[in-house]
Amino acid sequence: EAKQAGRGCFAYFSEELTIAVRKRIALEDRLRKAIEQRELRVFYQPQIDIASNRIIGAEALVRWQSPVDGLIAPVNFIPIAEETGLIIAIGEWVLRETCRQGRLWLAAGFSPLTLAVNVSPHQFRRCDISALVEKILAETGFPAGLLELELTESGLMDNQDKAVEVLNNLRSQGVRLAIDDFGTGYSSLAYLKRFPVDVLKIDKSFIDDIPHLQDDMEITATIIAMGHTLGFQVLAEGVETHVQLAFLREKGCDAYQGYFTSKPVPADEFTELLRAQQKE
Ligand code: C2E
Ligand code: MG
Ligand code: MG
Ligand code: MG
């Protein structure tokens, strides 16, 4: 009897597994078509200078506008894109689209904005990112000094010598480099000294519970102080409240992004934010 039940269980799970695998393959297939059929969109979230309270840049965040399912968040397709390698095509498209849009904002006379683009670990390892950046900057005419690439600690750690070489190459083009989700990975001082980066982005998870969790407040204050000692700019992610912003200001944090100012918005809405700021 136990044996039979066991067998039943196995059959049940394997059926579940088959369904899961089929769903994945279907999603991969749809994503491939979505790229071809231009269903991807870039949204922009303002980055605010804490001292002046002004928009100094934006992070480019991809969305999938599916005619069937509506607007799909990156958490629902970036992981599969990363596993299947589709992230390389997506990443190239986001980079080109962001530089193209950045050039339009410059041409419209807005003060220069730093545009930050996420580079996934797979993309960093598998494609020649510095050659790609060079090509796209030349194509779009967007200035290298206004482009920032966001890398995660995990993407940099497994081959550190190679990573340093690629980062130096990007740096020599004038591109800025940021460590995304800082504090959630290895966060070792030794590697921070090795990697030629400009900005540390404090992960949202440390900001969320300010002012309720003393530990998170101390970690945040420490990252800011340590980052400054080592010559980095420090930006806090996921700022939602005035109290969080006041805490960051008191600790000398340079910049932030978060729903407190704005969610990521389409380019035309971002243009409106820039217009409003121009009138101030
Ligand atoms: P990330 O790079 O750490 O981006 C920050 C995420 O935090 C964004 O989520 C943003 O909308 C969200 N966020 C910012 N401020 C707040 C806030 O105040 N409250 C809350 N609740 N959330 C906030 P999003 O756009 O869903 O992106 C999620 C992740 O997907 C990104 O995390 C990044 O890892 C990845 N991603 C997005 N676009 C791209 C892309 O073009 N390429 C790659 N490789 N990854 C991307
Ligand atoms: Mg990011
Ligand atoms: Mg982040
Ligand atoms: Mg993240």
Tab-separated table of C-alpha atoms and ligand atoms in Angstrom:
chain	number	residue	atom	x	y	z
A	1	GLU	CA	0.000	0.000	0.000
A	2	ALA	CA	2.769	2.407	0.967
A	3	LYS	CA	4.536	1.526	-2.231
A	4	GLN	CA	1.436	2.305	-4.249
A	5	ALA	CA	0.939	5.629	-2.507
A	6	GLY	CA	4.579	6.405	-3.163
A	7	ARG	CA	4.151	5.641	-6.797
A	8	GLY	CA	1.051	7.781	-6.944
A	9	CYS	CA	3.016	10.618	-5.385
A	10	PHE	CA	5.798	10.243	-7.889
A	11	ALA	CA	3.377	10.295	-10.800
A	12	TYR	CA	1.711	13.365	-9.342
A	13	PHE	CA	4.953	15.300	-8.887
A	14	SER	CA	6.268	14.335	-12.273
A	15	GLU	CA	3.101	15.606	-13.883
A	16	GLU	CA	3.502	18.868	-11.946
A	17	LEU	CA	7.080	19.051	-13.102
A	18	THR	CA	6.102	18.522	-16.720
A	19	ILE	CA	3.609	21.348	-16.457
A	20	ALA	CA	6.246	23.608	-14.893
A	21	VAL	CA	8.765	22.783	-17.614
A	22	ARG	CA	6.202	23.379	-20.349
A	23	LYS	CA	5.264	26.732	-18.808
A	24	ARG	CA	8.917	27.743	-18.742
A	25	ILE	CA	9.486	26.799	-22.341
A	26	ALA	CA	6.330	28.674	-23.328
A	27	LEU	CA	7.496	31.747	-21.415
A	28	GLU	CA	10.935	31.578	-23.018
A	29	ASP	CA	9.308	31.361	-26.413
A	30	ARG	CA	6.980	34.291	-25.730
A	31	LEU	CA	9.873	36.367	-24.416
A	32	ARG	CA	11.901	35.674	-27.538
A	33	LYS	CA	8.986	36.894	-29.666
A	34	ALA	CA	8.430	39.871	-27.366
A	35	ILE	CA	11.936	41.104	-28.109
A	36	GLU	CA	11.362	40.784	-31.871
A	37	GLN	CA	7.924	42.355	-31.706
A	38	ARG	CA	9.181	45.296	-29.669
A	39	GLU	CA	7.062	44.682	-26.603
A	40	LEU	CA	9.785	45.730	-24.160
A	41	ARG	CA	9.659	49.184	-22.591
A	42	VAL	CA	12.126	51.183	-20.523
A	43	PHE	CA	10.774	53.000	-17.471
A	44	TYR	CA	12.852	55.635	-15.668
A	45	GLN	CA	13.045	56.213	-11.935
A	46	PRO	CA	14.447	59.577	-10.837
A	47	GLN	CA	17.612	59.700	-8.762
A	48	ILE	CA	17.611	62.690	-6.440
A	49	ASP	CA	20.564	64.617	-5.027
A	50	ILE	CA	19.856	64.833	-1.293
A	51	ALA	CA	21.581	68.185	-0.713
A	52	SER	CA	19.851	70.056	-3.551
A	53	ASN	CA	16.672	67.969	-3.790
A	54	ARG	CA	17.015	67.902	-7.569
A	55	ILE	CA	16.775	65.099	-10.118
A	56	ILE	CA	20.327	64.315	-11.193
A	57	GLY	CA	19.689	61.106	-13.044
A	58	ALA	CA	17.500	58.091	-13.569
A	59	GLU	CA	17.689	54.333	-13.402
A	60	ALA	CA	16.455	52.568	-16.537
A	61	LEU	CA	14.199	49.625	-15.619
A	62	VAL	CA	12.803	47.266	-18.224
A	63	ARG	CA	9.138	46.193	-18.444
A	64	TRP	CA	7.354	43.856	-20.816
A	65	GLN	CA	4.194	45.311	-22.308
A	66	SER	CA	2.407	42.137	-23.337
A	67	PRO	CA	-0.692	42.519	-25.510
A	68	VAL	CA	-2.135	39.511	-23.636
A	69	ASP	CA	-1.016	39.944	-20.027
A	70	GLY	CA	-0.441	43.693	-19.753
A	71	LEU	CA	2.599	45.218	-18.098
A	72	ILE	CA	4.915	42.509	-16.762
A	73	ALA	CA	7.476	43.343	-14.049
A	74	PRO	CA	11.122	42.302	-14.466
A	75	VAL	CA	10.928	39.824	-11.581
A	76	ASN	CA	8.637	37.737	-13.804
A	77	PHE	CA	10.975	37.506	-16.792
A	78	ILE	CA	14.524	38.660	-15.979
A	79	PRO	CA	15.426	35.459	-14.083
A	80	ILE	CA	14.365	33.263	-17.021
A	81	ALA	CA	16.105	35.619	-19.459
A	82	GLU	CA	19.226	35.294	-17.342
A	83	GLU	CA	19.067	31.479	-17.383
A	84	THR	CA	18.364	31.163	-21.104
A	85	GLY	CA	20.815	33.814	-22.261
A	86	LEU	CA	18.024	36.015	-23.650
A	87	ILE	CA	19.256	38.637	-21.183
A	88	ILE	CA	22.046	39.489	-23.631
A	89	ALA	CA	19.586	40.641	-26.304
A	90	ILE	CA	17.383	42.342	-23.701
A	91	GLY	CA	20.353	44.081	-22.084
A	92	GLU	CA	21.622	45.353	-25.430
A	93	TRP	CA	18.179	46.682	-26.300
A	94	VAL	CA	17.758	48.449	-22.929
A	95	LEU	CA	21.196	50.038	-23.222
A	96	ARG	CA	20.549	51.319	-26.758
A	97	GLU	CA	17.049	52.566	-25.949
A	98	THR	CA	18.255	54.359	-22.801
A	99	CYS	CA	21.146	56.077	-24.619
A	100	ARG	CA	18.808	57.067	-27.448
A	101	GLN	CA	16.342	58.573	-24.974
A	102	GLY	CA	19.159	60.247	-23.032
A	103	ARG	CA	20.344	61.927	-26.200
A	104	LEU	CA	16.798	63.231	-26.813
A	105	TRP	CA	16.635	64.748	-23.303
A	106	LEU	CA	19.991	66.456	-23.887
A	107	ALA	CA	18.840	67.755	-27.267
A	108	ALA	CA	15.677	69.116	-25.612
A	109	GLY	CA	17.905	71.273	-23.402
A	110	PHE	CA	17.417	69.612	-20.009
A	111	SER	CA	20.427	69.693	-17.697
A	112	PRO	CA	22.594	66.619	-18.205
A	113	LEU	CA	21.285	63.504	-16.449
A	114	THR	CA	23.213	60.408	-15.495
A	115	LEU	CA	21.351	57.376	-16.821
A	116	ALA	CA	21.966	54.107	-15.005
A	117	VAL	CA	21.500	50.788	-16.800
A	118	ASN	CA	21.494	47.370	-15.094
A	119	VAL	CA	23.969	44.800	-16.345
A	120	SER	CA	23.147	41.226	-15.334
A	121	PRO	CA	25.848	38.773	-14.216
A	122	HIS	CA	25.340	36.577	-17.301
A	123	GLN	CA	25.572	39.590	-19.595
A	124	PHE	CA	28.712	40.818	-17.837
A	125	ARG	CA	30.398	37.427	-18.189
A	126	ARG	CA	29.221	36.357	-21.616
A	127	CYS	CA	29.197	39.421	-23.803
A	128	ASP	CA	31.963	41.903	-24.439
A	129	ILE	CA	30.197	44.666	-22.536
A	130	SER	CA	32.890	47.295	-23.056
A	131	ALA	CA	32.833	46.813	-26.861
A	132	LEU	CA	29.035	46.925	-26.805
A	133	VAL	CA	29.015	50.159	-24.778
A	134	GLU	CA	31.537	51.752	-27.129
A	135	LYS	CA	29.414	50.813	-30.142
A	136	ILE	CA	26.138	52.048	-28.671
A	137	LEU	CA	27.612	55.350	-27.436
A	138	ALA	CA	28.984	55.980	-30.926
A	139	GLU	CA	25.668	55.035	-32.547
A	140	THR	CA	23.491	57.183	-30.292
A	141	GLY	CA	25.821	60.089	-29.560
A	142	PHE	CA	25.114	59.815	-25.829
A	143	PRO	CA	28.122	61.040	-23.769
A	144	ALA	CA	30.020	58.263	-21.966
A	145	GLY	CA	30.284	60.404	-18.833
A	146	LEU	CA	26.502	60.373	-18.441
A	147	LEU	CA	26.190	56.608	-18.641
A	148	GLU	CA	26.364	54.545	-15.452
A	149	LEU	CA	26.366	50.760	-15.403
A	150	GLU	CA	24.944	48.953	-12.367
A	151	LEU	CA	26.646	45.684	-11.539
A	152	THR	CA	25.913	43.261	-8.736
A	153	GLU	CA	28.495	41.838	-6.404
A	154	SER	CA	27.698	38.289	-7.554
A	155	GLY	CA	28.415	39.238	-11.160
A	156	LEU	CA	31.872	40.492	-10.249
A	157	MET	CA	33.072	37.915	-7.773
A	158	ASP	CA	33.603	34.684	-9.679
A	159	ASN	CA	36.386	35.931	-11.932
A	160	GLN	CA	37.788	38.966	-10.209
A	161	ASP	CA	40.809	39.530	-12.428
A	162	LYS	CA	38.662	39.493	-15.553
A	163	ALA	CA	36.088	41.732	-13.860
A	164	VAL	CA	38.726	44.317	-12.939
A	165	GLU	CA	39.981	44.314	-16.532
A	166	VAL	CA	36.483	44.871	-17.968
A	167	LEU	CA	35.697	47.580	-15.400
A	168	ASN	CA	38.945	49.402	-16.165
A	169	ASN	CA	38.125	49.236	-19.838
A	170	LEU	CA	34.694	50.782	-19.248
A	171	ARG	CA	36.193	53.386	-16.930
A	172	SER	CA	38.734	54.408	-19.549
A	173	GLN	CA	35.831	55.171	-21.893
A	174	GLY	CA	34.516	57.546	-19.193
A	175	VAL	CA	31.564	55.383	-18.141
A	176	ARG	CA	30.553	55.452	-14.462
A	177	LEU	CA	30.179	52.232	-12.491
A	178	ALA	CA	27.891	51.397	-9.589
A	179	ILE	CA	27.512	48.384	-7.314
A	180	ASP	CA	23.795	47.564	-7.131
A	181	ASP	CA	22.048	46.037	-4.094
A	182	PHE	CA	25.103	46.778	-1.991
A	183	GLY	CA	25.179	44.957	1.346
A	184	THR	CA	23.291	41.861	0.198
A	185	GLY	CA	26.290	40.083	-1.326
A	186	TYR	CA	29.902	39.680	-0.289
A	187	SER	CA	30.396	43.338	0.552
A	188	SER	CA	34.016	42.814	1.406
A	189	LEU	CA	36.346	45.760	1.804
A	190	ALA	CA	39.078	43.916	-0.081
A	191	TYR	CA	37.067	43.689	-3.288
A	192	LEU	CA	35.765	47.230	-2.966
A	193	LYS	CA	39.351	48.410	-3.017
A	194	ARG	CA	40.066	46.319	-6.123
A	195	PHE	CA	37.055	47.271	-8.228
A	196	PRO	CA	37.225	50.735	-9.804
A	197	VAL	CA	33.630	51.787	-9.072
A	198	ASP	CA	32.108	55.225	-8.495
A	199	VAL	CA	28.862	54.564	-6.645
A	200	LEU	CA	27.517	52.197	-3.989
A	201	LYS	CA	23.771	51.670	-4.103
A	202	ILE	CA	22.546	50.649	-0.638
A	203	ASP	CA	19.992	47.870	-1.037
A	204	LYS	CA	16.368	48.694	-0.335
A	205	SER	CA	16.158	45.982	2.330
A	206	PHE	CA	18.317	48.121	4.673
A	207	ILE	CA	16.169	51.204	4.091
A	208	ASP	CA	12.760	49.512	4.492
A	209	ASP	CA	12.750	49.322	8.298
A	210	ILE	CA	14.239	52.720	9.056
A	211	PRO	CA	13.475	54.080	11.687
A	212	HIS	CA	12.259	50.884	13.379
A	213	LEU	CA	15.287	48.615	13.188
A	214	GLN	CA	18.361	49.915	14.963
A	215	ASP	CA	20.591	47.351	13.212
A	216	ASP	CA	19.563	48.490	9.742
A	217	MET	CA	20.116	52.116	10.692
A	218	GLU	CA	23.606	51.302	11.907
A	219	ILE	CA	24.406	49.256	8.797
A	220	THR	CA	23.164	52.072	6.558
A	221	ALA	CA	25.163	54.714	8.445
A	222	THR	CA	28.235	52.478	8.281
A	223	ILE	CA	27.939	51.893	4.534
A	224	ILE	CA	27.648	55.655	3.963
A	225	ALA	CA	30.664	56.474	6.161
A	226	MET	CA	32.774	53.610	4.822
A	227	GLY	CA	31.790	54.378	1.223
A	228	HIS	CA	32.849	57.993	1.626
A	229	THR	CA	36.135	57.009	3.279
A	230	LEU	CA	36.917	54.839	0.273
A	231	GLY	CA	35.955	57.632	-2.149
A	232	PHE	CA	32.589	56.355	-3.389
A	233	GLN	CA	29.348	58.214	-3.812
A	234	VAL	CA	26.515	56.559	-1.938
A	235	LEU	CA	22.919	56.289	-3.152
A	236	ALA	CA	20.073	54.729	-1.160
A	237	GLU	CA	17.443	52.626	-2.944
A	238	GLY	CA	13.792	52.235	-2.032
A	239	VAL	CA	13.214	55.428	-0.040
A	240	GLU	CA	9.493	55.668	0.660
A	241	THR	CA	9.131	58.027	3.599
A	242	HIS	CA	10.181	61.437	4.749
A	243	VAL	CA	11.676	59.920	7.904
A	244	GLN	CA	13.943	57.645	5.862
A	245	LEU	CA	15.083	60.582	3.762
A	246	ALA	CA	15.767	62.710	6.870
A	247	PHE	CA	17.864	59.889	8.328
A	248	LEU	CA	19.886	59.572	5.098
A	249	ARG	CA	20.401	63.325	4.929
A	250	GLU	CA	21.620	63.391	8.534
A	251	LYS	CA	24.099	60.593	7.737
A	252	GLY	CA	25.433	62.433	4.701
A	253	CYS	CA	24.104	60.095	2.010
A	254	ASP	CA	24.594	61.672	-1.442
A	255	ALA	CA	21.513	60.613	-3.375
A	256	TYR	CA	18.437	58.408	-3.317
A	257	GLN	CA	15.703	56.931	-5.429
A	258	GLY	CA	12.364	55.642	-4.257
A	259	TYR	CA	8.612	55.883	-4.304
A	260	PHE	CA	8.884	58.888	-1.972
A	261	THR	CA	9.687	60.882	-5.117
A	262	SER	CA	8.455	58.658	-7.912
A	263	LYS	CA	7.981	55.116	-9.120
A	264	PRO	CA	9.698	54.234	-12.382
A	265	VAL	CA	7.689	55.964	-15.164
A	266	PRO	CA	7.617	55.914	-18.988
A	267	ALA	CA	9.901	58.398	-20.785
A	268	ASP	CA	7.125	60.899	-21.536
A	269	GLU	CA	6.126	61.062	-17.853
A	270	PHE	CA	9.773	61.463	-16.896
A	271	THR	CA	9.975	64.373	-19.332
A	272	GLU	CA	7.111	65.984	-17.393
A	273	LEU	CA	9.072	65.598	-14.136
A	274	LEU	CA	12.038	67.335	-15.800
A	275	ARG	CA	9.800	70.137	-17.097
A	276	ALA	CA	8.339	70.696	-13.634
A	277	GLN	CA	11.840	70.895	-12.171
A	278	GLN	CA	12.952	73.345	-14.863
A	279	LYS	CA	10.180	75.736	-13.826
A	280	GLU	CA	11.187	75.723	-10.130
B	1	C2E	P1	17.211	46.949	-9.062
B	1	C2E	O1	18.173	47.212	-10.151
B	1	C2E	O2	17.746	46.877	-7.679
B	1	C2E	O3	16.122	48.087	-9.213
B	1	C2E	C1	15.438	48.675	-8.153
B	1	C2E	C2	14.060	48.086	-8.002
B	1	C2E	O4	13.454	48.639	-6.831
B	1	C2E	C3	13.108	48.434	-9.154
B	1	C2E	O5	12.197	47.336	-9.312
B	1	C2E	C4	12.354	49.635	-8.586
B	1	C2E	O6	11.085	49.842	-9.188
B	1	C2E	C5	12.217	49.213	-7.158
B	1	C2E	N1	12.004	50.363	-6.267
B	1	C2E	C6	12.631	51.559	-6.314
B	1	C2E	N2	12.202	52.364	-5.319
B	1	C2E	C7	11.278	51.657	-4.633
B	1	C2E	C8	10.474	51.948	-3.473
B	1	C2E	O7	10.513	53.032	-2.896
B	1	C2E	N3	9.635	50.956	-3.046
B	1	C2E	C9	9.572	49.750	-3.664
B	1	C2E	N4	8.719	48.833	-3.152
B	1	C2E	N5	10.318	49.437	-4.757
B	1	C2E	C10	11.162	50.383	-5.217
B	1	C2E	P2	11.861	46.729	-10.743
B	1	C2E	O8	11.789	47.805	-11.779
B	1	C2E	O9	10.703	45.820	-10.555
B	1	C2E	O10	13.160	45.885	-11.066
B	1	C2E	C11	13.521	44.778	-10.271
B	1	C2E	C12	14.874	44.255	-10.629
B	1	C2E	O11	14.867	43.717	-11.960
B	1	C2E	C13	15.963	45.311	-10.641
B	1	C2E	O12	16.408	45.565	-9.340
B	1	C2E	C14	17.004	44.635	-11.506
B	1	C2E	O13	17.734	43.694	-10.755
B	1	C2E	C15	16.147	43.895	-12.511
B	1	C2E	N6	16.069	44.690	-13.744
B	1	C2E	C16	15.201	45.658	-14.105
B	1	C2E	N7	15.471	46.133	-15.333
B	1	C2E	C17	16.572	45.462	-15.772
B	1	C2E	C18	17.363	45.494	-16.971
B	1	C2E	O14	17.137	46.281	-17.910
B	1	C2E	N8	18.405	44.610	-17.041
B	1	C2E	C19	18.698	43.752	-16.026
B	1	C2E	N9	19.738	42.932	-16.159
B	1	C2E	N10	18.001	43.703	-14.883
B	1	C2E	C20	16.938	44.545	-14.756
B	2	MG	MG	19.579	48.543	-10.411
B	3	MG	MG	19.118	47.604	-6.554
B	4	MG	MG	17.495	44.471	-6.762
